[in-house]
CSV table of C-alpha atoms and ligand atoms in Angstrom, one decimal:
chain,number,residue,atom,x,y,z
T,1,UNK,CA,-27.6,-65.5,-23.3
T,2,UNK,CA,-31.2,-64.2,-23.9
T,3,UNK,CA,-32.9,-63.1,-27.3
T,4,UNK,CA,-30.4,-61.1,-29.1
T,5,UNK,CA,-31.0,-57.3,-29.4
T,6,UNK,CA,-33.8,-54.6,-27.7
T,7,UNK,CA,-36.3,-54.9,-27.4
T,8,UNK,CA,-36.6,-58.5,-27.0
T,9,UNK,CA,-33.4,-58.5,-24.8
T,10,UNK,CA,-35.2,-56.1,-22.3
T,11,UNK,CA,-38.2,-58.4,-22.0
T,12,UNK,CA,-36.0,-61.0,-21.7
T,13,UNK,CA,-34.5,-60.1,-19.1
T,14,UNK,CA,-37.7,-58.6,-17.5
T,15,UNK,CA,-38.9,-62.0,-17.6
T,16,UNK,CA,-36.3,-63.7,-16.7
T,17,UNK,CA,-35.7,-62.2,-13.2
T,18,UNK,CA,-39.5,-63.3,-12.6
T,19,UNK,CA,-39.8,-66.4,-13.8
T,20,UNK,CA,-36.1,-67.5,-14.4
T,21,UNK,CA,-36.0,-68.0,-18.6
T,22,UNK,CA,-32.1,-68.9,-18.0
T,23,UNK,CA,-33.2,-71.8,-16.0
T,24,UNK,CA,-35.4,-73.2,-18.5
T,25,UNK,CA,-32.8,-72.4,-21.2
T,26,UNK,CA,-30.3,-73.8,-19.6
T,27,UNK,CA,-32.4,-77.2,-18.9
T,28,UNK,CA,-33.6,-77.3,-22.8
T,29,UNK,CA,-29.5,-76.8,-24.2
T,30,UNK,CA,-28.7,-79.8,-21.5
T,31,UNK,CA,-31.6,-82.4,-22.9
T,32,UNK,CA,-29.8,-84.5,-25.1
T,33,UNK,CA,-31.0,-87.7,-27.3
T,34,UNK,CA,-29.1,-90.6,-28.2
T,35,UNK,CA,-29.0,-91.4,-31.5
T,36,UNK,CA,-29.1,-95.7,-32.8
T,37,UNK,CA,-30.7,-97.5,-34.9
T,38,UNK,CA,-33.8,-98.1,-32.7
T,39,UNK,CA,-34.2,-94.0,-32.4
T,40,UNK,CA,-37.3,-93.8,-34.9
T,41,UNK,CA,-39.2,-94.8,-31.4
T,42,UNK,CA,-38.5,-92.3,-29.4
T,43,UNK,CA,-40.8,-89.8,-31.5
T,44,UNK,CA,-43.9,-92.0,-30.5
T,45,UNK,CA,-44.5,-90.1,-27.5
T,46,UNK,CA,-44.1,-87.1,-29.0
T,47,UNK,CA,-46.7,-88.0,-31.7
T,48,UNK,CA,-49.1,-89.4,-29.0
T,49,UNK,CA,-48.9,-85.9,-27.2
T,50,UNK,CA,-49.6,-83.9,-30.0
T,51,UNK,CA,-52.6,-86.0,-31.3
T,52,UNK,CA,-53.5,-85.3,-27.5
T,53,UNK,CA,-53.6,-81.6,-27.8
T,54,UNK,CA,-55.2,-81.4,-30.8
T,55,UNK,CA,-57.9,-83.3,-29.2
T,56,UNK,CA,-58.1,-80.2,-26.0
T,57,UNK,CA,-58.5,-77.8,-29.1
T,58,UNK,CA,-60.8,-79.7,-31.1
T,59,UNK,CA,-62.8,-81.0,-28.1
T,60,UNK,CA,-62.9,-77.0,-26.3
T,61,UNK,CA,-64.6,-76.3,-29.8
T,62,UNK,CA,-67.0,-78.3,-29.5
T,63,UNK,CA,-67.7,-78.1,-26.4
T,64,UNK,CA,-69.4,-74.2,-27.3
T,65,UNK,CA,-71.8,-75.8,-29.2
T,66,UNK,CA,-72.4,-79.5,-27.7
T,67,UNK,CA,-75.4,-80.2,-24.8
T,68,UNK,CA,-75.4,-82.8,-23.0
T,69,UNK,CA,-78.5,-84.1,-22.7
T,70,UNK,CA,-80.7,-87.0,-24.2
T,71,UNK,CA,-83.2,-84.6,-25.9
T,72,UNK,CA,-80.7,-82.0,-27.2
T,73,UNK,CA,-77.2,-83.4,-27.6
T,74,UNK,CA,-78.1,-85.5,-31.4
T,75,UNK,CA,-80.2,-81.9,-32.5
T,76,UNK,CA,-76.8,-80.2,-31.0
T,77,UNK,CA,-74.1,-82.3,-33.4
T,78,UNK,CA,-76.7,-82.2,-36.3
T,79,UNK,CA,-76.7,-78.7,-35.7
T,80,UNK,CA,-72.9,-78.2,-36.0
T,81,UNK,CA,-72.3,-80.2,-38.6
T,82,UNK,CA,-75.0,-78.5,-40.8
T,83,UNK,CA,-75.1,-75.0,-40.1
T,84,UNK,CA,-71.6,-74.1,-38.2
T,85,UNK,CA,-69.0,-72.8,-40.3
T,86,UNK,CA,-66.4,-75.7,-40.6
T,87,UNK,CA,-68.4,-77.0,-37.4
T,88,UNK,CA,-68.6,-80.6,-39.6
T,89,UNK,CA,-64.5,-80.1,-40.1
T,90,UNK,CA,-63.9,-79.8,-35.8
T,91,UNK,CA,-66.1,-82.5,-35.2
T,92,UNK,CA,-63.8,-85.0,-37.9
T,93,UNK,CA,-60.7,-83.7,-36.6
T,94,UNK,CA,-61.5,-84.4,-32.9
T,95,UNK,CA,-63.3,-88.2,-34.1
T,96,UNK,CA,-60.0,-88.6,-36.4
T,97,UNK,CA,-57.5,-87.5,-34.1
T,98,UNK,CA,-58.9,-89.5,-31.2
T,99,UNK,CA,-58.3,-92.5,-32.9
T,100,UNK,CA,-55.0,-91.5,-34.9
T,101,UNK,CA,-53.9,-90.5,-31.0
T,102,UNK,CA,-55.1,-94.4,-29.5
T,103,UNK,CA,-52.8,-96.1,-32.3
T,104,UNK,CA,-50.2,-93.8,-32.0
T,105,UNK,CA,-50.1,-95.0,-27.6
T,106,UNK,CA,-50.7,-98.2,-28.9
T,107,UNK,CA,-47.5,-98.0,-31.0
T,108,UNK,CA,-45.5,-96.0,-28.2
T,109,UNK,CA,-46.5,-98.6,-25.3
T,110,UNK,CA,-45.5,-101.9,-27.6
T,111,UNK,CA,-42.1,-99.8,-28.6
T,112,UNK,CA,-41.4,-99.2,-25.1
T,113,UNK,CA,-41.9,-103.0,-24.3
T,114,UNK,CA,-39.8,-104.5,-26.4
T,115,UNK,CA,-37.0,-101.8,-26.0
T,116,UNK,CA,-37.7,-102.5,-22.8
T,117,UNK,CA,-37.8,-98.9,-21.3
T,118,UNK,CA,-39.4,-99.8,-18.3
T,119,UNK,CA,-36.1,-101.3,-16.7
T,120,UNK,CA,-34.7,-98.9,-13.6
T,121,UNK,CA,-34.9,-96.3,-12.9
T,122,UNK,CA,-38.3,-96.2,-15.5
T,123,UNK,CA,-40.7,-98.4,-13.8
T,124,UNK,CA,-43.0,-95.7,-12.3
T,125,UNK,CA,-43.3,-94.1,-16.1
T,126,UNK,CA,-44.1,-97.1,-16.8
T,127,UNK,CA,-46.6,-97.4,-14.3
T,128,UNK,CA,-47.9,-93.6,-15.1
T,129,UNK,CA,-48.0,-94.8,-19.1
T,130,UNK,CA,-50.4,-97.3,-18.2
T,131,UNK,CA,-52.4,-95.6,-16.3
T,132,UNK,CA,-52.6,-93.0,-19.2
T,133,UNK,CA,-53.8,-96.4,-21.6
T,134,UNK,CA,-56.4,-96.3,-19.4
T,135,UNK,CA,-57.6,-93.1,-19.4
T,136,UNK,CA,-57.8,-92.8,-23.5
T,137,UNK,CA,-59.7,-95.8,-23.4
T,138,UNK,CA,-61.6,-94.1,-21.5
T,139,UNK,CA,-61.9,-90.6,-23.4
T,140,UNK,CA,-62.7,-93.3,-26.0
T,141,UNK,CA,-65.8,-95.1,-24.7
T,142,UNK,CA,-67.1,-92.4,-22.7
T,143,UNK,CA,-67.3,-89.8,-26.0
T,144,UNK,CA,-68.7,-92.5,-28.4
T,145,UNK,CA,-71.9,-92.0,-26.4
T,146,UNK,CA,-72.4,-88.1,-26.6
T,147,UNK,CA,-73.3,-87.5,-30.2
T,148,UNK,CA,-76.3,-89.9,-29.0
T,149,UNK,CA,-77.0,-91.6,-32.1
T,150,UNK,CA,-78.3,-95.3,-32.4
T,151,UNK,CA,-75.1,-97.0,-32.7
T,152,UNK,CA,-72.8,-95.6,-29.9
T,153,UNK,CA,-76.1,-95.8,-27.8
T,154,UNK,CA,-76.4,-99.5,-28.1
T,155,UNK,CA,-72.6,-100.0,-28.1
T,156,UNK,CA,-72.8,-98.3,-24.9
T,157,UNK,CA,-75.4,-100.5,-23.9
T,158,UNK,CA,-73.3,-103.4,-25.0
T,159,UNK,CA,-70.3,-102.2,-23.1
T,160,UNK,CA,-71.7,-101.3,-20.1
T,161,UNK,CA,-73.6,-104.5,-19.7
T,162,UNK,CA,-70.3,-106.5,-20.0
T,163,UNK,CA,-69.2,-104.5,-16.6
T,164,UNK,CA,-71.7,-106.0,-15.3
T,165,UNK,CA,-70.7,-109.5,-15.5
T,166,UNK,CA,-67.7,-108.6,-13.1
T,167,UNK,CA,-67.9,-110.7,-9.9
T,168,UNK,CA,-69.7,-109.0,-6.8
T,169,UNK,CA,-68.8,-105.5,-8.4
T,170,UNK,CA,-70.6,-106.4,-11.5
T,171,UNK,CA,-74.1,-104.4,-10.7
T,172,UNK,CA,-72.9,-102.0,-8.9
T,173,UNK,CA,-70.5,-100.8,-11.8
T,174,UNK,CA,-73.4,-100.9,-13.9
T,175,UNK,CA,-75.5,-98.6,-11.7
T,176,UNK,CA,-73.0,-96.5,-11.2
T,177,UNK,CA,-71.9,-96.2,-15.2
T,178,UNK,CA,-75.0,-95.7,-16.1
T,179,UNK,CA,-76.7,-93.4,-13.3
T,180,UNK,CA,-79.5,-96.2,-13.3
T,181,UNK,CA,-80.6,-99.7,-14.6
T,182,UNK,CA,-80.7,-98.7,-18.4
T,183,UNK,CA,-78.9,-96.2,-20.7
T,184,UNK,CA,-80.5,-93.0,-20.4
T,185,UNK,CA,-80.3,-89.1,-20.7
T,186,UNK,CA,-78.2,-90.0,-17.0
T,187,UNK,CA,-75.9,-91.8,-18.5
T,188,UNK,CA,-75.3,-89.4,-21.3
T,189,UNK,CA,-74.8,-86.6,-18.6
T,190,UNK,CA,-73.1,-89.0,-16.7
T,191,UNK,CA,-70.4,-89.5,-19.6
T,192,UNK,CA,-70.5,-86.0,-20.2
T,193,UNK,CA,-69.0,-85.1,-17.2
T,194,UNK,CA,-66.8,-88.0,-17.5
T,195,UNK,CA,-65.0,-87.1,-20.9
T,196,UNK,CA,-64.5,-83.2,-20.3
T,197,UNK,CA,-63.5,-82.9,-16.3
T,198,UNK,CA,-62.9,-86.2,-14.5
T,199,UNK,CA,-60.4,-87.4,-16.9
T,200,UNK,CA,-59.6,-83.7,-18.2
T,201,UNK,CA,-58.6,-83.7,-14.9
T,202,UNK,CA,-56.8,-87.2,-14.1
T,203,UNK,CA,-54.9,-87.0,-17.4
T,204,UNK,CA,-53.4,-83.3,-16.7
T,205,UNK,CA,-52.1,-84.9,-13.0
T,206,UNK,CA,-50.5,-88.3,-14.7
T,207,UNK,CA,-49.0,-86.8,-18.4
T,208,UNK,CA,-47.7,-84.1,-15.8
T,209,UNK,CA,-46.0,-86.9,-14.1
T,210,UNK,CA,-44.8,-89.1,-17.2
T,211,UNK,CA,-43.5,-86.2,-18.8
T,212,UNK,CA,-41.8,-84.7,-15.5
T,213,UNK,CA,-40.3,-88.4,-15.7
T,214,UNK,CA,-38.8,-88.7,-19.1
T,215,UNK,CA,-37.2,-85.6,-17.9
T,216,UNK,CA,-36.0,-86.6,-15.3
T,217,UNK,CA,-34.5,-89.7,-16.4
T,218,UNK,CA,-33.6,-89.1,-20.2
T,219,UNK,CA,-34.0,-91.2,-22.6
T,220,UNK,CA,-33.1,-94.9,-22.2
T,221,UNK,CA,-30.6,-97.1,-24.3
T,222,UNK,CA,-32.2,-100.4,-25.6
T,223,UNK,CA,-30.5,-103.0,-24.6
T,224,UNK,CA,-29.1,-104.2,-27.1
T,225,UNK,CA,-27.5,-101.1,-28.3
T,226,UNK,CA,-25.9,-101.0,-24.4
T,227,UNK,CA,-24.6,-104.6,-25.4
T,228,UNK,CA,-22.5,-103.1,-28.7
T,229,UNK,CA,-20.9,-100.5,-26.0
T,230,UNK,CA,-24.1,-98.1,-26.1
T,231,UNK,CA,-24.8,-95.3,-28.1
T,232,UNK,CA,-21.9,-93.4,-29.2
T,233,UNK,CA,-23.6,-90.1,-30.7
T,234,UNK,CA,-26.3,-88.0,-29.2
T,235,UNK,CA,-28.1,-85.2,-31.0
T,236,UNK,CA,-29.7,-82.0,-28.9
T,237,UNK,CA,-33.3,-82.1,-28.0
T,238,UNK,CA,-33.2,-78.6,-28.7
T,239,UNK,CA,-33.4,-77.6,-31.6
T,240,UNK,CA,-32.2,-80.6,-33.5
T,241,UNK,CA,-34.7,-83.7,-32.0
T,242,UNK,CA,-37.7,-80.6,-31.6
T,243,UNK,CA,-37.5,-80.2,-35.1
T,244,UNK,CA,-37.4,-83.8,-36.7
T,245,UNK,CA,-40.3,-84.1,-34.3
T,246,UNK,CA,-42.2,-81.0,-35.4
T,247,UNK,CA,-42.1,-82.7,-39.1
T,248,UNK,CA,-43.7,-85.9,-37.9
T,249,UNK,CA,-46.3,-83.9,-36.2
T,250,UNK,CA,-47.2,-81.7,-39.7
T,251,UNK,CA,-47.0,-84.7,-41.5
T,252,UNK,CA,-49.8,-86.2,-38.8
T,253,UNK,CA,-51.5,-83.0,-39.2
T,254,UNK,CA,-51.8,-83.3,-43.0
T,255,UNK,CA,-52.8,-87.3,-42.8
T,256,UNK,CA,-55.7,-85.7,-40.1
T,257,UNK,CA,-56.7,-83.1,-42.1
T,258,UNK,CA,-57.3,-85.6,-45.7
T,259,UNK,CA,-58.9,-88.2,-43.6
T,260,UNK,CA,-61.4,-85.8,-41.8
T,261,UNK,CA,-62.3,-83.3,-45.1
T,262,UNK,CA,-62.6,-87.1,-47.4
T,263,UNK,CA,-64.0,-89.5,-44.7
T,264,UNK,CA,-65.8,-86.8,-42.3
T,265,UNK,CA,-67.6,-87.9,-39.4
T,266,UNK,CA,-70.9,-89.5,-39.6
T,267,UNK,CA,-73.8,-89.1,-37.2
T,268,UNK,CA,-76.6,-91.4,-38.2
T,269,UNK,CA,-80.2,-91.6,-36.9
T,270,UNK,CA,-80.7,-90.3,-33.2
T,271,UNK,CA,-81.1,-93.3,-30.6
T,272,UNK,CA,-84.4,-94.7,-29.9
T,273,UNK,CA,-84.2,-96.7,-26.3
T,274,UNK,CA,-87.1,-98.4,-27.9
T,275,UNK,CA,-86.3,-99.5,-31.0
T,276,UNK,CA,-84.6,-102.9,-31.6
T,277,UNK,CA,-81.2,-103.1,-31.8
T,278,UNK,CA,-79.5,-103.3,-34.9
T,279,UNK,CA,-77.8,-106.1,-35.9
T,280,UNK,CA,-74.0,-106.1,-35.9
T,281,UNK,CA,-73.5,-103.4,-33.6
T,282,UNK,CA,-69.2,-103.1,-32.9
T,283,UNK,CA,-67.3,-101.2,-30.4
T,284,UNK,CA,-64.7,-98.6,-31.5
T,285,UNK,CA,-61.7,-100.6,-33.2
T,286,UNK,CA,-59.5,-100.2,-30.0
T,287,UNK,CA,-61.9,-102.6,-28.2
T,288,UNK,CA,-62.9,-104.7,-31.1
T,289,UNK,CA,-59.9,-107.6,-29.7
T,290,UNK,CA,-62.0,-107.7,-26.3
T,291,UNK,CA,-65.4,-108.0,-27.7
T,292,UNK,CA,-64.6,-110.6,-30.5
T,293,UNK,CA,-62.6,-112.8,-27.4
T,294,UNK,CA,-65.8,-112.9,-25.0
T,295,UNK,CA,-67.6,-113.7,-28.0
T,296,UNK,CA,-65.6,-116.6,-28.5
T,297,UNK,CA,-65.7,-118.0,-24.9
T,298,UNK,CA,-68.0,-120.8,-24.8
T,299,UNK,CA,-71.2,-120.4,-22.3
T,300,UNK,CA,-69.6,-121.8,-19.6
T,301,UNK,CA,-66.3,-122.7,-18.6
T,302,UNK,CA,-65.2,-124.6,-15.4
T,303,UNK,CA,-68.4,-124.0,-13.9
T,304,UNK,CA,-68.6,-120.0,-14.4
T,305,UNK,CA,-70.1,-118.1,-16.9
T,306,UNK,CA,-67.6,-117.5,-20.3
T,307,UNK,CA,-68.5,-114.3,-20.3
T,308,UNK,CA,-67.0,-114.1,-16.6
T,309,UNK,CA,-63.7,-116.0,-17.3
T,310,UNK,CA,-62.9,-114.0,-20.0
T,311,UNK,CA,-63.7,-110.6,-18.1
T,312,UNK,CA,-61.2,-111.7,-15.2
T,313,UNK,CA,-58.9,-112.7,-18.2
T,314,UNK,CA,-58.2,-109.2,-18.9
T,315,UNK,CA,-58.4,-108.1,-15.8
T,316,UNK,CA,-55.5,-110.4,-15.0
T,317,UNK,CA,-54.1,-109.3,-18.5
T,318,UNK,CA,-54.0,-105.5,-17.4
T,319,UNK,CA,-52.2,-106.4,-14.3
T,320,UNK,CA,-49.8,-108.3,-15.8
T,321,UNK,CA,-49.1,-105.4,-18.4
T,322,UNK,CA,-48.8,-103.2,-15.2
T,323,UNK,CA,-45.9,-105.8,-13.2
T,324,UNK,CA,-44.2,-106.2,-15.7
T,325,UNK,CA,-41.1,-104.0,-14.3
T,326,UNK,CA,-41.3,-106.2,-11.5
T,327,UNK,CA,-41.7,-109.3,-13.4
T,328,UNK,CA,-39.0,-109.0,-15.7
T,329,UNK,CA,-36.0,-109.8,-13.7
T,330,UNK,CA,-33.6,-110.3,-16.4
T,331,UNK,CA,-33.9,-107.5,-18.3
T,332,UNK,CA,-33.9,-105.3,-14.5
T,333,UNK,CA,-30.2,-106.9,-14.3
T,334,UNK,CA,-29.0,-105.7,-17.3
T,335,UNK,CA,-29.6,-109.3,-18.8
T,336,UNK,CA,-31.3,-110.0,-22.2
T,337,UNK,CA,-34.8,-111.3,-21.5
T,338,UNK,CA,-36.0,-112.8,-24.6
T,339,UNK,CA,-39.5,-114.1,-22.9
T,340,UNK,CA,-40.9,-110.9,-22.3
T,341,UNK,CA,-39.7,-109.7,-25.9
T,342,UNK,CA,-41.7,-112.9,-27.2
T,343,UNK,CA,-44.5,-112.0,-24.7
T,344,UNK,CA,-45.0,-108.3,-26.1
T,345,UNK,CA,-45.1,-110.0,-29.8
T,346,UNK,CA,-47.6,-112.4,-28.7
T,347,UNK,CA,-49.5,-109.8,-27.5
T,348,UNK,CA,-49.7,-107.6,-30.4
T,349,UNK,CA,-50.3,-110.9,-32.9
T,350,UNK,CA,-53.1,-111.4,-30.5
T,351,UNK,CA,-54.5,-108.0,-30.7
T,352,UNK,CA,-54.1,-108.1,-34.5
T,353,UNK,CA,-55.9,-111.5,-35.5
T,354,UNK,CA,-58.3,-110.7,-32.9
T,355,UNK,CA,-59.9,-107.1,-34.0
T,356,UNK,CA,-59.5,-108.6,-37.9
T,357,UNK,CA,-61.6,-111.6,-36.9
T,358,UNK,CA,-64.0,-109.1,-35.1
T,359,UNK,CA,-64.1,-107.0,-38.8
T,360,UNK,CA,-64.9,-110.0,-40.8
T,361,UNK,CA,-66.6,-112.7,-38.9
T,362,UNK,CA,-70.2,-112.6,-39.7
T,363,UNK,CA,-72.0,-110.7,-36.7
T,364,UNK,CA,-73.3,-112.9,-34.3
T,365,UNK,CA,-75.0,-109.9,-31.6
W,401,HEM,C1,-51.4,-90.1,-23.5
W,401,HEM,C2,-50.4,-91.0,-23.6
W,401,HEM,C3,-48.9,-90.9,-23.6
W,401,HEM,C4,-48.2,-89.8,-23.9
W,401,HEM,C5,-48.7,-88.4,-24.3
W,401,HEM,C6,-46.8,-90.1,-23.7
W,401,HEM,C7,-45.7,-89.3,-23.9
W,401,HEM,C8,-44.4,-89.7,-23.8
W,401,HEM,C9,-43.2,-88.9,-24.3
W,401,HEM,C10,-43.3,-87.5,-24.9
W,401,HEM,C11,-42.1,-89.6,-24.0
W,401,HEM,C12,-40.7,-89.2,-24.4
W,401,HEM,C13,-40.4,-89.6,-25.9
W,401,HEM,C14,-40.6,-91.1,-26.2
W,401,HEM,O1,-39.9,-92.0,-25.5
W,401,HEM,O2,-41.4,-91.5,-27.0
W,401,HEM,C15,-42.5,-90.8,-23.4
W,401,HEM,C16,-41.6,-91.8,-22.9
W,401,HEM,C17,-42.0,-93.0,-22.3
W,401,HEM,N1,-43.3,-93.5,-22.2
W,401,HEM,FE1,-45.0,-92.5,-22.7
W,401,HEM,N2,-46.7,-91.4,-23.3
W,401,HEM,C18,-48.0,-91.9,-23.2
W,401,HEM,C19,-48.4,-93.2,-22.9
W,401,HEM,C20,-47.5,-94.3,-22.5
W,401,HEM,C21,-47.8,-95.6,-22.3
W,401,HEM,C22,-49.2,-96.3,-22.5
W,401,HEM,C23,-46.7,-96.3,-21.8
W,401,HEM,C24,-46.5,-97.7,-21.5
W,401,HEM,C25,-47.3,-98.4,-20.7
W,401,HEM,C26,-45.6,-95.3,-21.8
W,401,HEM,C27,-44.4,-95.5,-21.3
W,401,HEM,C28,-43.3,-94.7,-21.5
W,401,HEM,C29,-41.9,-95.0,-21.2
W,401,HEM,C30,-41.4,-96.3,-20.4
W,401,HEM,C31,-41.1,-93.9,-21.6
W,401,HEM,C32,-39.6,-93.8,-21.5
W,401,HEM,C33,-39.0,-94.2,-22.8
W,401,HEM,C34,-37.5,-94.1,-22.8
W,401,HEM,O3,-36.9,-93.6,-21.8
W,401,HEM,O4,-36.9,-94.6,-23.7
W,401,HEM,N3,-46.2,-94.1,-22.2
W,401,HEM,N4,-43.9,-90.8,-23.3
């Protein structure tokens, strides 16, 4: 059909015997959603991608001021949040929104679990979902570092020296982390080139796939709703779904904006590789459930270090999360699969009691 009149009809049409609009038009009228009682999830994703782009914007922002390097990058932030225009406002948004964005996956992977999306034909955006996890975690430990102040510097130092208790790979992850034996100005670069191409990079390959996916496959029916005869009304993505979604994500932009102009950003004093470290020092909250567990492990255990056991733990823990497609034969049939439901909520009453024990235990490191 095209835009209605000239001369937006005309450049319609120009454009569309180029790049073929009626194609894309004719995909976006055919997307439809189905509409039940479990729907509010479906708008997860969504949310998750837009926190995700305003993190491109906000980070491309900063990234005209920022230097990465140990005796500039501190001077550099302290620089834009005192004498930029609204520099102090990009720099909450991006802090905000990065963490607004890690509970809104958080939310969107445990949705998709117990809905369990991730039956067939859905395994490999499962797969590419989890792979995503691990590349905001990553965005997420490798930017703490960058403002180079005292606390992400020895959280870093914390962090990284917990790689290193992986077996035979342990010191080699280290070295390779950190660009040397310690945290340094290598590191920093290191990171640096970490958080704004390599996963710039990996993230634009995999979202490209996950969303090519959801596509491709449309939205799955929980279970139980396919029990009850499956869902009998759909609405269309476009405009109708578009538009309930466009409303969660102004209401996200309104919560960002409040928490970043109240609670802005704070920098701190500038890291001091030779100072002592402060007492107390915690990861970002997203790790918090790790941390306080290895904490927890006694010294030893069977004959290895705690700290060991508990690393392999989560190791194991992440591959499990990956399988779980596979694992979860049942609910691959078509059968209900109650296990895995009660898995997923053991999982997040884990993560829970763990990261508030990590905020109110007294520090102990
Ligand atoms: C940057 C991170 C992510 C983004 C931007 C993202 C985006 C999206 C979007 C827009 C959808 C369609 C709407 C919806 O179902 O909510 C979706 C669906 C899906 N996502 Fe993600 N996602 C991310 C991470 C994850 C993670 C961590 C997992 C799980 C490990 C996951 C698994 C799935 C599955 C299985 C679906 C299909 C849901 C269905 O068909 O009902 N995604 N994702």
């Amino acid at each position: 059909m095209g835009l209605p009149g000239a001369p937006y009809g005309k450049l319609w049409t120009w454009l569309d015997e180029r790049i073929g609009l009626a194609e894309l038009e004719k995909l976006a009228k055919k997307k439809q959603v189905p509409v039940h009682r479990h729907g509010l999830w479906y708008y997860l994703g969504g949310m998750t991608l837009f926190l995700f782009v305003v993190q491109v914007a906000s980070g491309i922002l900063l990234l005209f001021y920022y230097r990465p390097s140990a005796e500039e990058a501190y001077e550099s932030v302290q620089f834009l949040m005192a004498e930029v225009e609204f520099g102090w406002l990009i720099r909450s948004i991006h802090a905000w929104s990065a963490n607004l964005m890690i509970f809104a996956l958080f939310v969107h992977l445990f949705s998709v679990l117990l809905l369990k999306a991730y039956r067939p034909p859905r395994e490999v955006t499962w797969f590419s979902g989890v792979a995503l996890l691990a590349i905001a975690l990553g965005f997420g430990f490798t930017g703490y570092l960058l403002p180079w102040n005292e606390l992400a510097y020895f959280a870093t130092k914390v962090g990284t020296e917990i790689t290193g208790a992986i077996p035979v790979l342990g010191r080699f992850l280290v070295r390779l982390l950190r660009g040397g034996d310690e945290v340094t100005g290598a590191t920093l670069t290191r990171f640096y080139g970490i958080h704004v191409a390599v996963l710039p990079a990996l993230v634009t390959l995999i979202l490209g796939l996950h969303l090519y996916l959801v596509q491709k496959h449309g939205m799955s029916v929980p279970p139980g709703v396919e029990q009850r005869g499956g869902a009998t009304r759909s609405m269309p993505f476009v405009p109708n779904f578009l538009l309930r979604d466009i409303v969660g994500w102004l209401c996200a932009l309104a919560i960002l904006a409040a928490l970043a102009a109240f609670l802005p950003a704070e920098l701190g004093r500038k890291a001091d590789p030779f100072a002592p470290a402060p007492i107390g020092i915690k990861p970002e909250w997203y790790f918090m459930f790790m941390f306080q567990t290895l904490k927890y492990l006694p010294s030893h255990i069977l004959g290895l270090e705690g700290e060991i056991v508990g690393i392999l733990g989560f190791g194991l823990a992440g591959l499990f999360l990956l399988l779980i497609p596979f694992l979860d034969r049942r609910a691959a049939r078509g059968e209900s699969s109650r296990m895995f439901t009660w898995i997923g909520i053991a999982i997040i009453v884990y993560i829970v009691v763990l990261t508030y024990l990590g905020y109110t235990a007294s520090p102990t490191r």
